[in-house]
mmCIF file of C-alpha atoms in Angstrom:
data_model
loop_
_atom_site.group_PDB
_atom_site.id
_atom_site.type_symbol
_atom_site.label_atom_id
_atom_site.label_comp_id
_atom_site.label_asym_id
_atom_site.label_seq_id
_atom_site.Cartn_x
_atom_site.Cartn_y
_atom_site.Cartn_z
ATOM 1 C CA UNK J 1 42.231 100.027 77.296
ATOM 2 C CA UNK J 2 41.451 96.411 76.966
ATOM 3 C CA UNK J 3 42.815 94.266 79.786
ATOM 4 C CA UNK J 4 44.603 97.109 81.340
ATOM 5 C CA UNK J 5 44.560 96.629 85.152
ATOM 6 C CA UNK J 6 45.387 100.062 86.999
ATOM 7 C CA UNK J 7 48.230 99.351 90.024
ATOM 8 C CA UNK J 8 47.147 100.628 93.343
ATOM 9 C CA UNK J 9 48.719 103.310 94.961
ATOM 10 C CA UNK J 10 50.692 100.957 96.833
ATOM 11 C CA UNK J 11 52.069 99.126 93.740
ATOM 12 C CA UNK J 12 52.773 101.976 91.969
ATOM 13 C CA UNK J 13 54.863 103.271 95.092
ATOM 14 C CA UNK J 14 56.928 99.968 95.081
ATOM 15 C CA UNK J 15 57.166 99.656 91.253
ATOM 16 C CA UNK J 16 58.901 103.509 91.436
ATOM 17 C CA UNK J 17 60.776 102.713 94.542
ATOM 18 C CA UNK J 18 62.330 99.290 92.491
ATOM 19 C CA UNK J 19 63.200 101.526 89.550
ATOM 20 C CA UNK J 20 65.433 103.960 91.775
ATOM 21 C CA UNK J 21 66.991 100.997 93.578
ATOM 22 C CA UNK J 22 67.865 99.830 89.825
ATOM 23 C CA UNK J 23 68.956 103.269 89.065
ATOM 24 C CA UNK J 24 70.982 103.686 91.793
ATOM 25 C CA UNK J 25 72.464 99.807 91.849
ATOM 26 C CA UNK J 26 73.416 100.887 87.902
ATOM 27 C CA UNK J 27 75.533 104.216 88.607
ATOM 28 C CA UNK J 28 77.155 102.384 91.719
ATOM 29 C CA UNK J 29 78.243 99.575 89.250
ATOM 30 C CA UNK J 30 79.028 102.268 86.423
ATOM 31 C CA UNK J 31 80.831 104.388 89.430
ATOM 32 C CA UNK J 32 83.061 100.637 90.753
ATOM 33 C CA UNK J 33 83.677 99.908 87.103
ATOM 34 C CA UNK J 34 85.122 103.254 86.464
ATOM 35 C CA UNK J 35 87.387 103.242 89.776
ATOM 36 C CA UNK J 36 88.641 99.476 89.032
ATOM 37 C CA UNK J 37 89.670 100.514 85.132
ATOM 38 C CA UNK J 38 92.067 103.919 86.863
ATOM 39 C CA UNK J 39 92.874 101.635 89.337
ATOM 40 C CA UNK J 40 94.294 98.851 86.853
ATOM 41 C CA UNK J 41 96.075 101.567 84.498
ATOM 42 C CA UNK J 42 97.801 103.116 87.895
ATOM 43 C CA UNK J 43 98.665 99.925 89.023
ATOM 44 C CA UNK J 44 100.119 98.747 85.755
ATOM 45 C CA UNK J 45 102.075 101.830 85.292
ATOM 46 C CA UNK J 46 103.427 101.732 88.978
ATOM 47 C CA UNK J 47 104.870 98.107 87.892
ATOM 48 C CA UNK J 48 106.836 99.315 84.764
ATOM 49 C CA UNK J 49 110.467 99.638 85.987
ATOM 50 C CA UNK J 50 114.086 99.912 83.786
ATOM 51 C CA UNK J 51 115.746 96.953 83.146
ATOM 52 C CA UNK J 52 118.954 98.268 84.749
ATOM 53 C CA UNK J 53 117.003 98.811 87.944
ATOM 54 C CA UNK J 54 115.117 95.971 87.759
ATOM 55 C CA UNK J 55 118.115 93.706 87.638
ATOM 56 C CA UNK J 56 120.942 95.178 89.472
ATOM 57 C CA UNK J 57 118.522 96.619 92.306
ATOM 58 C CA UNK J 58 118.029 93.389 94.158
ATOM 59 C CA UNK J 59 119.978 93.002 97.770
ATOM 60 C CA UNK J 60 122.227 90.525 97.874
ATOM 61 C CA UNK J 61 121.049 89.047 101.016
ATOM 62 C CA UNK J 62 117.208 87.635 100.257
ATOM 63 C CA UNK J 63 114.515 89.875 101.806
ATOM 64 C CA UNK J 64 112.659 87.534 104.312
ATOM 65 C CA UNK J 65 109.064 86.859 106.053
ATOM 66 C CA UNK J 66 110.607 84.322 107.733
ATOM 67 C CA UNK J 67 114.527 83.140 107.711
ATOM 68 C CA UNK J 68 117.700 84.867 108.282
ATOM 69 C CA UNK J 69 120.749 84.888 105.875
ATOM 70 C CA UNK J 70 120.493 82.249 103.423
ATOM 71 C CA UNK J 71 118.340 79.739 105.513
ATOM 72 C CA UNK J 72 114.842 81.426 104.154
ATOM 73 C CA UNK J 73 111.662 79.808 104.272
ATOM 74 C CA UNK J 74 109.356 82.299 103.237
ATOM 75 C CA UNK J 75 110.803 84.989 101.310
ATOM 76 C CA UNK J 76 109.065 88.645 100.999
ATOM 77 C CA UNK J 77 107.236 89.019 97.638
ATOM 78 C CA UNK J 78 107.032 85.588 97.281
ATOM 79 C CA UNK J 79 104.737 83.273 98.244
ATOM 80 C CA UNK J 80 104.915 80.284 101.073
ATOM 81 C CA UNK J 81 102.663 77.115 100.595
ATOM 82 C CA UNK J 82 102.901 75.120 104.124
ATOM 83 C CA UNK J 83 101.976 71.142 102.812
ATOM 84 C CA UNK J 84 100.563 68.806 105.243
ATOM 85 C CA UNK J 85 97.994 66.087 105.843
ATOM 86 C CA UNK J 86 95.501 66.832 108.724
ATOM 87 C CA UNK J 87 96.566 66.466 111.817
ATOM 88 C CA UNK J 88 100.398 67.324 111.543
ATOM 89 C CA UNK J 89 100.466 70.881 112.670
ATOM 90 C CA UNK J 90 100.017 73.363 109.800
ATOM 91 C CA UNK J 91 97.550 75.709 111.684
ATOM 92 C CA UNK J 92 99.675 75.648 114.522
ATOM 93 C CA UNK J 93 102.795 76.842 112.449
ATOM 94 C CA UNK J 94 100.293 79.602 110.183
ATOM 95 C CA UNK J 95 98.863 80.830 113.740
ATOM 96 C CA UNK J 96 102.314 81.212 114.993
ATOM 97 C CA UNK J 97 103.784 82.799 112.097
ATOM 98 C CA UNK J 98 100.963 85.574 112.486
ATOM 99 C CA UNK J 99 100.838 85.942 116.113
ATOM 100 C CA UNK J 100 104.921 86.943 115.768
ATOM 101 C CA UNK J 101 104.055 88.711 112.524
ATOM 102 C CA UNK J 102 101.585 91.022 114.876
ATOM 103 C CA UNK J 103 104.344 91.555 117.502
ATOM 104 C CA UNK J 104 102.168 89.076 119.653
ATOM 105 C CA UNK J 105 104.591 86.610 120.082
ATOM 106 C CA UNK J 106 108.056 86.641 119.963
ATOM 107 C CA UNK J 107 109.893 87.908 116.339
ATOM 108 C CA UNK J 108 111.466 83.650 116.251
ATOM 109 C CA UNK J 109 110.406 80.366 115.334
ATOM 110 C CA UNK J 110 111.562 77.314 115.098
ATOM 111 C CA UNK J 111 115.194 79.012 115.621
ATOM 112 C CA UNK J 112 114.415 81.634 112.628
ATOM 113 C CA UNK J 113 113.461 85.104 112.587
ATOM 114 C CA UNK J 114 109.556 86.373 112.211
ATOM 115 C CA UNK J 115 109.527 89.738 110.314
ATOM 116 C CA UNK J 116 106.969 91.920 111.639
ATOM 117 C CA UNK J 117 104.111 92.614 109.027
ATOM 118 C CA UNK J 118 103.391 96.583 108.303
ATOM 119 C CA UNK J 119 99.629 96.622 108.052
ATOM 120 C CA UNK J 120 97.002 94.139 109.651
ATOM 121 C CA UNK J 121 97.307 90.754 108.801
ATOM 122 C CA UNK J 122 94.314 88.927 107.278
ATOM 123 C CA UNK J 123 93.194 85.364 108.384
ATOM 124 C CA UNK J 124 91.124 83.591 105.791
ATOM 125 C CA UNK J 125 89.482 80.357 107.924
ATOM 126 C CA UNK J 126 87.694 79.087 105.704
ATOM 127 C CA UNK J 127 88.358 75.834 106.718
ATOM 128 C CA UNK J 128 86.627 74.495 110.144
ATOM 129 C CA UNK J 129 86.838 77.968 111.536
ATOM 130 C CA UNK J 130 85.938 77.107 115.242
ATOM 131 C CA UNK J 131 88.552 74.727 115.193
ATOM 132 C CA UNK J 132 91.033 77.283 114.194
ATOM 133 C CA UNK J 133 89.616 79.526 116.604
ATOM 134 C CA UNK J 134 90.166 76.542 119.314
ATOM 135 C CA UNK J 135 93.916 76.302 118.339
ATOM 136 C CA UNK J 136 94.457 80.394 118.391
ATOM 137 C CA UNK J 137 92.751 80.365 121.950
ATOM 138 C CA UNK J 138 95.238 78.420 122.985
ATOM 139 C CA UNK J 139 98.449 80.294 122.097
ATOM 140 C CA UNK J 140 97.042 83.746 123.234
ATOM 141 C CA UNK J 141 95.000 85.640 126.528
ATOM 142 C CA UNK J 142 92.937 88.542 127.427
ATOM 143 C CA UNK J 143 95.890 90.477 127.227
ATOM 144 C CA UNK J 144 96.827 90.032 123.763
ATOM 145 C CA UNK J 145 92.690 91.437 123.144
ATOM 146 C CA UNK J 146 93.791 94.806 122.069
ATOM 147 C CA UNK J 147 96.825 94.268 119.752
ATOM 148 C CA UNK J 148 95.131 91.177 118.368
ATOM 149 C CA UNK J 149 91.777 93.288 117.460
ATOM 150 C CA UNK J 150 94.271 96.056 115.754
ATOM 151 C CA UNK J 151 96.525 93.968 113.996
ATOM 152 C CA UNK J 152 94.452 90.907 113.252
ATOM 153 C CA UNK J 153 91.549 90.351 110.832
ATOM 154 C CA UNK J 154 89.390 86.898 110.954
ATOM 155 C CA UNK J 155 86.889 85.821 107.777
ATOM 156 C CA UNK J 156 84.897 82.694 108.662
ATOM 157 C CA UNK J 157 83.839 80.520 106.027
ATOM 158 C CA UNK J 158 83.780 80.769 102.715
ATOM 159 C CA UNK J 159 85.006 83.388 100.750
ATOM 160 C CA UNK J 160 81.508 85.762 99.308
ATOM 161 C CA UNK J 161 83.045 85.920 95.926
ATOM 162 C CA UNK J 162 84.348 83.777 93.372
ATOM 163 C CA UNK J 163 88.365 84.629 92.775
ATOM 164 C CA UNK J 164 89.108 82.565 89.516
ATOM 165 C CA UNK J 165 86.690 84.801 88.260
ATOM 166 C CA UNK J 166 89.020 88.005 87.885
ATOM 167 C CA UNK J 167 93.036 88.361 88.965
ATOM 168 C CA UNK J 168 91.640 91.423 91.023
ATOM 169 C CA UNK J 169 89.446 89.751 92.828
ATOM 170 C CA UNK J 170 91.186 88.746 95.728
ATOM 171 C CA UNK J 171 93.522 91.482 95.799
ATOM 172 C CA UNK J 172 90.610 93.382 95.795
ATOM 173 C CA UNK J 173 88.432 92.405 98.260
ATOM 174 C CA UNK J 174 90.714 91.465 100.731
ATOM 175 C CA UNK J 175 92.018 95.508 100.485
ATOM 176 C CA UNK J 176 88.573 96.366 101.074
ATOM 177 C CA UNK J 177 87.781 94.145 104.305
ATOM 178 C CA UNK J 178 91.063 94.575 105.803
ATOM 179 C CA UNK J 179 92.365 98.407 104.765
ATOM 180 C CA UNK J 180 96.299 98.271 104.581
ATOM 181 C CA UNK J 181 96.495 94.368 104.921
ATOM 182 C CA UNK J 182 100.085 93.333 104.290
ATOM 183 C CA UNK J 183 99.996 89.576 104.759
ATOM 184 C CA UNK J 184 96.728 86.873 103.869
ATOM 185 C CA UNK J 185 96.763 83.810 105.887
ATOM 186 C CA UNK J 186 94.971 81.291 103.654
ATOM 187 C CA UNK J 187 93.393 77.845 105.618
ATOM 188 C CA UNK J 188 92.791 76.312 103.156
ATOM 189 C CA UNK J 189 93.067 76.114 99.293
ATOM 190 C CA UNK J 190 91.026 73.477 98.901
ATOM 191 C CA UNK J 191 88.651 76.256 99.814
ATOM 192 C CA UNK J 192 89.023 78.861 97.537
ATOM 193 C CA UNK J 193 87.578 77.206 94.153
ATOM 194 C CA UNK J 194 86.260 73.706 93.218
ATOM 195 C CA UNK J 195 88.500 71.640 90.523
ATOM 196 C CA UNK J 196 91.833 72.123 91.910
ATOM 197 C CA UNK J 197 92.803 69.320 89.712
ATOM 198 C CA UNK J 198 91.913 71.397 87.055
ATOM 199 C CA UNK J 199 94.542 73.149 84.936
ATOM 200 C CA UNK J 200 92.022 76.433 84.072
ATOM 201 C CA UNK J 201 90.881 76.350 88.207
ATOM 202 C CA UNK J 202 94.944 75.919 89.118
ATOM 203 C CA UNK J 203 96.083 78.749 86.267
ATOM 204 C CA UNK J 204 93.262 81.410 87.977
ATOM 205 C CA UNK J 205 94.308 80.317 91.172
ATOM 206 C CA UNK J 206 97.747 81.196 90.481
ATOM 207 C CA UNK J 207 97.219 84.753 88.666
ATOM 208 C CA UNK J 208 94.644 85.807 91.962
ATOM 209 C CA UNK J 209 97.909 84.623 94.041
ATOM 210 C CA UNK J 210 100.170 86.585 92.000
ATOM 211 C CA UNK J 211 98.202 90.024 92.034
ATOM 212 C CA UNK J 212 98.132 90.173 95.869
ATOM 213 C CA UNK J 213 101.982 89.597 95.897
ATOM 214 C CA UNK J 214 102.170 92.314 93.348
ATOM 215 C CA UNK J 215 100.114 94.618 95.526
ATOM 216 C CA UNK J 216 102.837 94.104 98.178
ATOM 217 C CA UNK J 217 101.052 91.989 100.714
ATOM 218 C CA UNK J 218 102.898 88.411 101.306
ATOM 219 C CA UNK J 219 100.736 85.303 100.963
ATOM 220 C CA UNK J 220 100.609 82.268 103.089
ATOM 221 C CA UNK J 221 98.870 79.126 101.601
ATOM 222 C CA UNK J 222 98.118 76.365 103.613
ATOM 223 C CA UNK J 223 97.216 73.048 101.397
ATOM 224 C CA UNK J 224 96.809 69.197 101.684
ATOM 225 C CA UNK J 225 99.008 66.978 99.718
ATOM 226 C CA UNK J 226 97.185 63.901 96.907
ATOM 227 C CA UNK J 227 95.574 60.784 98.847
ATOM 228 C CA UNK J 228 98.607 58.899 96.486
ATOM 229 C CA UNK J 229 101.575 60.803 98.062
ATOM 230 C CA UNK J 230 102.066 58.031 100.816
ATOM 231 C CA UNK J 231 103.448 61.148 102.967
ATOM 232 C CA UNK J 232 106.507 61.024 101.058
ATOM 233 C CA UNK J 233 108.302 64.318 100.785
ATOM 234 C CA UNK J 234 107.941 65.874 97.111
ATOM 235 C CA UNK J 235 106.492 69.473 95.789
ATOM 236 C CA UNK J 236 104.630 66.737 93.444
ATOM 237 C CA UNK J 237 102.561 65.746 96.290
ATOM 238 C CA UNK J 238 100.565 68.750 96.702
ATOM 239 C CA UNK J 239 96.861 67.806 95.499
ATOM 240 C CA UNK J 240 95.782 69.839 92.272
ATOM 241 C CA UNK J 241 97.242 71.621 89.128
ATOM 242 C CA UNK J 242 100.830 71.932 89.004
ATOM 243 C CA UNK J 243 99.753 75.965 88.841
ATOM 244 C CA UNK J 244 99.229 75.904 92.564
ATOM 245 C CA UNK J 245 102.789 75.911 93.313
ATOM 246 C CA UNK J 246 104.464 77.196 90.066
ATOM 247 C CA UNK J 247 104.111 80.890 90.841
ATOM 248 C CA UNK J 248 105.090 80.216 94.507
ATOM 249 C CA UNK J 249 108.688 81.125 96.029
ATOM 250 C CA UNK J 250 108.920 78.301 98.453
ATOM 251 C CA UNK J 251 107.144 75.335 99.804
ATOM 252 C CA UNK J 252 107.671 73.378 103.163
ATOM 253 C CA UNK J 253 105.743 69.825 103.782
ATOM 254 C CA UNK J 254 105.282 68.453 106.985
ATOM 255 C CA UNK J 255 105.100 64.363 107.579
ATOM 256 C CA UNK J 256 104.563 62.117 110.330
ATOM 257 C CA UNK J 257 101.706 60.784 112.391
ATOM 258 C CA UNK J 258 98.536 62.757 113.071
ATOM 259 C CA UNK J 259 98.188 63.668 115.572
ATOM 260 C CA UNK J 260 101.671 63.277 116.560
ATOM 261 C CA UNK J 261 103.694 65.476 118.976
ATOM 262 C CA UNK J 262 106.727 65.241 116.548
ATOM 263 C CA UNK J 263 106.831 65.387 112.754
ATOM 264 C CA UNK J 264 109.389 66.089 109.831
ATOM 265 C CA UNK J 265 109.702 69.504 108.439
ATOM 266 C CA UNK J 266 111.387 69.328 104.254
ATOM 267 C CA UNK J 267 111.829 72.224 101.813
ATOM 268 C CA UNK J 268 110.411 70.948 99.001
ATOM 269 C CA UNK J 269 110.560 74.319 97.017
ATOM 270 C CA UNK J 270 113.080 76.955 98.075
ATOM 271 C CA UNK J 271 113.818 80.755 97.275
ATOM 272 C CA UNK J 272 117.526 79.732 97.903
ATOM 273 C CA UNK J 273 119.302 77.347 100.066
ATOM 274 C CA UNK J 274 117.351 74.332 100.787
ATOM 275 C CA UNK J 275 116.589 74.605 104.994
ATOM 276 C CA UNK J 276 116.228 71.340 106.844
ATOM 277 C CA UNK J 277 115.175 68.925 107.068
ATOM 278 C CA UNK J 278 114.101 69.263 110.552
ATOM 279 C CA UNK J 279 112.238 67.695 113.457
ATOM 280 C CA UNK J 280 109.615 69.697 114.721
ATOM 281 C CA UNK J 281 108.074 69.307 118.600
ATOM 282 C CA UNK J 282 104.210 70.463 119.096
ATOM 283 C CA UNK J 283 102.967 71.305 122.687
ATOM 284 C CA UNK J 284 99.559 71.390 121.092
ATOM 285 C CA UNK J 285 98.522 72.433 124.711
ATOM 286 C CA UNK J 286 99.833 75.327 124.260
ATOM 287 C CA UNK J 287 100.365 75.989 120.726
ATOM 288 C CA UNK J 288 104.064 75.981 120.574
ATOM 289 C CA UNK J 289 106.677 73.946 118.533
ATOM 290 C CA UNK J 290 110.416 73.828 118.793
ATOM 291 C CA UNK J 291 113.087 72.649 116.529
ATOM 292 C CA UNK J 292 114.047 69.657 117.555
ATOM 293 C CA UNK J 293 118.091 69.030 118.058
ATOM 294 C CA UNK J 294 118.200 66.372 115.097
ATOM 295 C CA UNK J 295 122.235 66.919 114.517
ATOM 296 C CA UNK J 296 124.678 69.049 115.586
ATOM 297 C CA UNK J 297 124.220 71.254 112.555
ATOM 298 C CA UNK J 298 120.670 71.905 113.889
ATOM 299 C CA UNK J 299 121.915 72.359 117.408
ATOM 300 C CA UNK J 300 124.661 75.507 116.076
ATOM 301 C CA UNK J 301 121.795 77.104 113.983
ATOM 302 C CA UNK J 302 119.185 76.722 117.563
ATOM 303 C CA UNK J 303 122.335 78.617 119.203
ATOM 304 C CA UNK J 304 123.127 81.130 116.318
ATOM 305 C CA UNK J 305 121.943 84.320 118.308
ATOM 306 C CA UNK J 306 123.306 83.064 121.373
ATOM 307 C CA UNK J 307 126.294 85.199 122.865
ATOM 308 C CA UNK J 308 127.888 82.558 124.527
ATOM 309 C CA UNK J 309 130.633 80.470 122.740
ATOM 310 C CA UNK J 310 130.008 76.900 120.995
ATOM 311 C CA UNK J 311 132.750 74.992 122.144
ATOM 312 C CA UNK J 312 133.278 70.950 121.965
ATOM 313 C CA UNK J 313 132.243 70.946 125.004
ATOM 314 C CA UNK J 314 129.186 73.005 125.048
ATOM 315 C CA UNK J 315 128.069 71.363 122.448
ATOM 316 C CA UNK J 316 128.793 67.545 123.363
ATOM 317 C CA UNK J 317 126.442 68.901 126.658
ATOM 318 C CA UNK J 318 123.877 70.150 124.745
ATOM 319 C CA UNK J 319 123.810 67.283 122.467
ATOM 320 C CA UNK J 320 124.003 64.650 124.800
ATOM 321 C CA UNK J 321 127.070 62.970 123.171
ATOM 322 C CA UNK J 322 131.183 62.081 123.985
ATOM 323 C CA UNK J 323 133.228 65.409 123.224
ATOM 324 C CA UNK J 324 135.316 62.946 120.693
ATOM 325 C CA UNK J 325 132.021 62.381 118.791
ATOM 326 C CA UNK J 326 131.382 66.620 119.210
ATOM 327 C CA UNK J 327 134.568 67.017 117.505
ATOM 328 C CA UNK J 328 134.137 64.515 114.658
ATOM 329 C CA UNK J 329 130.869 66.036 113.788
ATOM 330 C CA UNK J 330 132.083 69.493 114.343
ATOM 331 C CA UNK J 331 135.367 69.585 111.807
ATOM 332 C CA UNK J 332 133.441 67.412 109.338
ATOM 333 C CA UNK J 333 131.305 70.363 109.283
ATOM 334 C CA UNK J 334 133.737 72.045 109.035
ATOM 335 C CA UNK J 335 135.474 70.412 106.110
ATOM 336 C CA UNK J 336 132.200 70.727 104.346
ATOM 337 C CA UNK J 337 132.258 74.300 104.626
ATOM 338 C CA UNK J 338 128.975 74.637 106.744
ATOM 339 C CA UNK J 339 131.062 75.872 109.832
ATOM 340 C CA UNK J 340 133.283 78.059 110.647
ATOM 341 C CA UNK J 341 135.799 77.275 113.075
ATOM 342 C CA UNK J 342 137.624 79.859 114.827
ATOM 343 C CA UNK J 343 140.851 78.493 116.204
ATOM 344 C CA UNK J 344 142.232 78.803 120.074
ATOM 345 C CA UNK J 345 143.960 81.653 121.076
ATOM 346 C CA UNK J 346 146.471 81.980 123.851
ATOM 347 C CA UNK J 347 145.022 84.340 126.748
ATOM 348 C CA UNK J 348 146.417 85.083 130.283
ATOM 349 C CA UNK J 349 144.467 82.320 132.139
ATOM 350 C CA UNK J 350 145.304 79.840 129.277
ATOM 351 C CA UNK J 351 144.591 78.492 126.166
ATOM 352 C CA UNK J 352 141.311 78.989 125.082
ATOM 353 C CA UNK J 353 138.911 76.722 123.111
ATOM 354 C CA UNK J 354 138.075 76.523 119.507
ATOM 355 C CA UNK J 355 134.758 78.352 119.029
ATOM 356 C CA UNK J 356 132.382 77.015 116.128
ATOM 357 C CA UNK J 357 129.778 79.008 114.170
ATOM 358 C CA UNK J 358 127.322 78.378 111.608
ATOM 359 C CA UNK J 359 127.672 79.348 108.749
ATOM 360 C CA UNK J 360 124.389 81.086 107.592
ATOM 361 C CA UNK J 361 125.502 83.809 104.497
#
């Protein structure tokens, strides 16, 4: 035949060796399409509920990730963006929201309760992962190895697939690289997708977001707010599509400094009441941060679990104010209907105080 060059043995071996490893890269794509269409009909059917059950099944008392009665910040099955210019503490609220998550640290912060997560939590750092790794370091010792290996899973970089590209995708891949996950730390969202500002990028966004909280596994978004915000505290400040916080249940922003030990914590989004705002003190030393007392309704809701009785007097010590001012700023709370007042009593040894609790439900 004219022109016809015969391939050496070796060639011919490769050419035959390529067509198999098409072969087989076909049926494993045939096989992963197959799986992901059963998949999607089981999953869709597994979401179809009456509309009796669907809206008289609901607790009265909101399921949360992180709050207790009606003071929720993140509530379960719905999402938690944490809003913040560099430098103002978001990792170090994220890392300690998953180190009490894992039973690492303990089940509180910032004078709220941490549920525990059922499955591993995974940590997305995408963004500037050694310096994430820096500020985990800090919060945790060789001790903590074991638990943190079991319960904790860590992707550097970026992300090896494109999630506007499919709802699934996310869901999907995150199920595969962390078997049972039950919570996704995300740092950041700039990092997921180019175009943020994009409606399309933002909508995509949004529907990947909203499969993974269908799956059952709670999401935690960390984000930075538009150059133009001016810090000012305002779910419109978060850079990007308004998509990137429509489908979420609940938003906090942090202001301040950078760098700064103390900064402002505001619920600019809420699943219910609106928490806050608060002061927040980081010991970035040692990756810790503490309400700070900012009035004497944050002082009650810091002593909420605390068995001992808030009196005028305790709290004009705590506070660091007159028991006259205490008591002003205790039965205006009280008028306002944000504390309940429990009035003396007469015992043996006397008359005993008026005892003041906040009211959280």
């Amino acid at each position: 035949m004219s022109g016809f060059i015969p391939l050496s043995p070796e060639e011919e071996f490769e050419a035959r060796v390529a067509r198999h490893e098409m072969d087989a890269e076909a049926k494993a794509e045939a096989s992963r399409r197959i799986a992901e269409r059963r998949h999607a009909q089981l999953d869709r059917m597994s979401r179809l509920t009456p509309g009796g059950d669907f809206g008289l099944d609901e607790p009265e008392t909101i399921p949360a990730v992180w709050g207790k009665g009606e003071l929720v910040l993140w509530a379960e099955g719905e999402g938690l963006m944490i809003l913040a210019e560099q430098g103002l503490g978001k990792t170090t609220i994220a890392q300690q929201l998953t180190l009490s998550m894992i039973g690492v640290r303990a089940d509180a912060l910032l004078g709220l309760t941490v549920k525990q997560a059922t499955g591993p939590v995974l940590y997305l750092a995408m963004d500037r992962p050694r310096q994430a790794a820096r500020s985990l370091s800090r919060m945790i010792g060789e001790a903590d190895r074991t638990a943190l290996n079991e319960r904790l899973v860590v992707w550097r970089g970026p992300l090896p697939l494109d999630i506007t590209a499919s709802p699934q995708a996310l869901a999907d891949w995150a199920q595969e690289v962390a078997p049972g996950c039950s919570v996704i730390v995300a740092d950041s969202v700039k990092d997921f997708a180019p175009g943020l500002a994009k409606d399309e990028v933002g909508a995509a966004l949004n529907l990947a977001w909203q499969e993974v909280i269908a799956r059952g596994i709670d999401l935690l978004l960390l984000h930075h707010p538009r150059k133009d915000s001016e810090g000012k505290p305002s779910l419109n400040a978060a850079y990007g599509s308004t998509w990137l916080t429509a489908g979420l249940g609940s938003v906090i922003q942090l202001t301040g400094a950078r760098g700064a030990a103390e900064v402002k914590l505001h619920h600019v989004k809420q699943p219910s009441e609106i928490v806050g705002p608060w002061v927040v003190e980081h010991d970035y030393a040692s990756g810790t941060s503490v309400r700070g007392i900012g009035s004497v309704e944050d002082y009650l809701l810091l002593k909420f679990t605390d068995p001992s009785p808030q009196t005028v007097q305790t709290v004009a010590e705590g506070m660091g104010m007159s028991e006259k001012s205490a008591r002003a700023r205790l039965e205006k709370l009280v008028e306002a209907g944000k504390v309940i007042k429990t009035e003396p009593v007469q015992t043996a040894d006397g008359r005993s105080p008026a005892v003041y609790t906040l009211r959280v439900a």
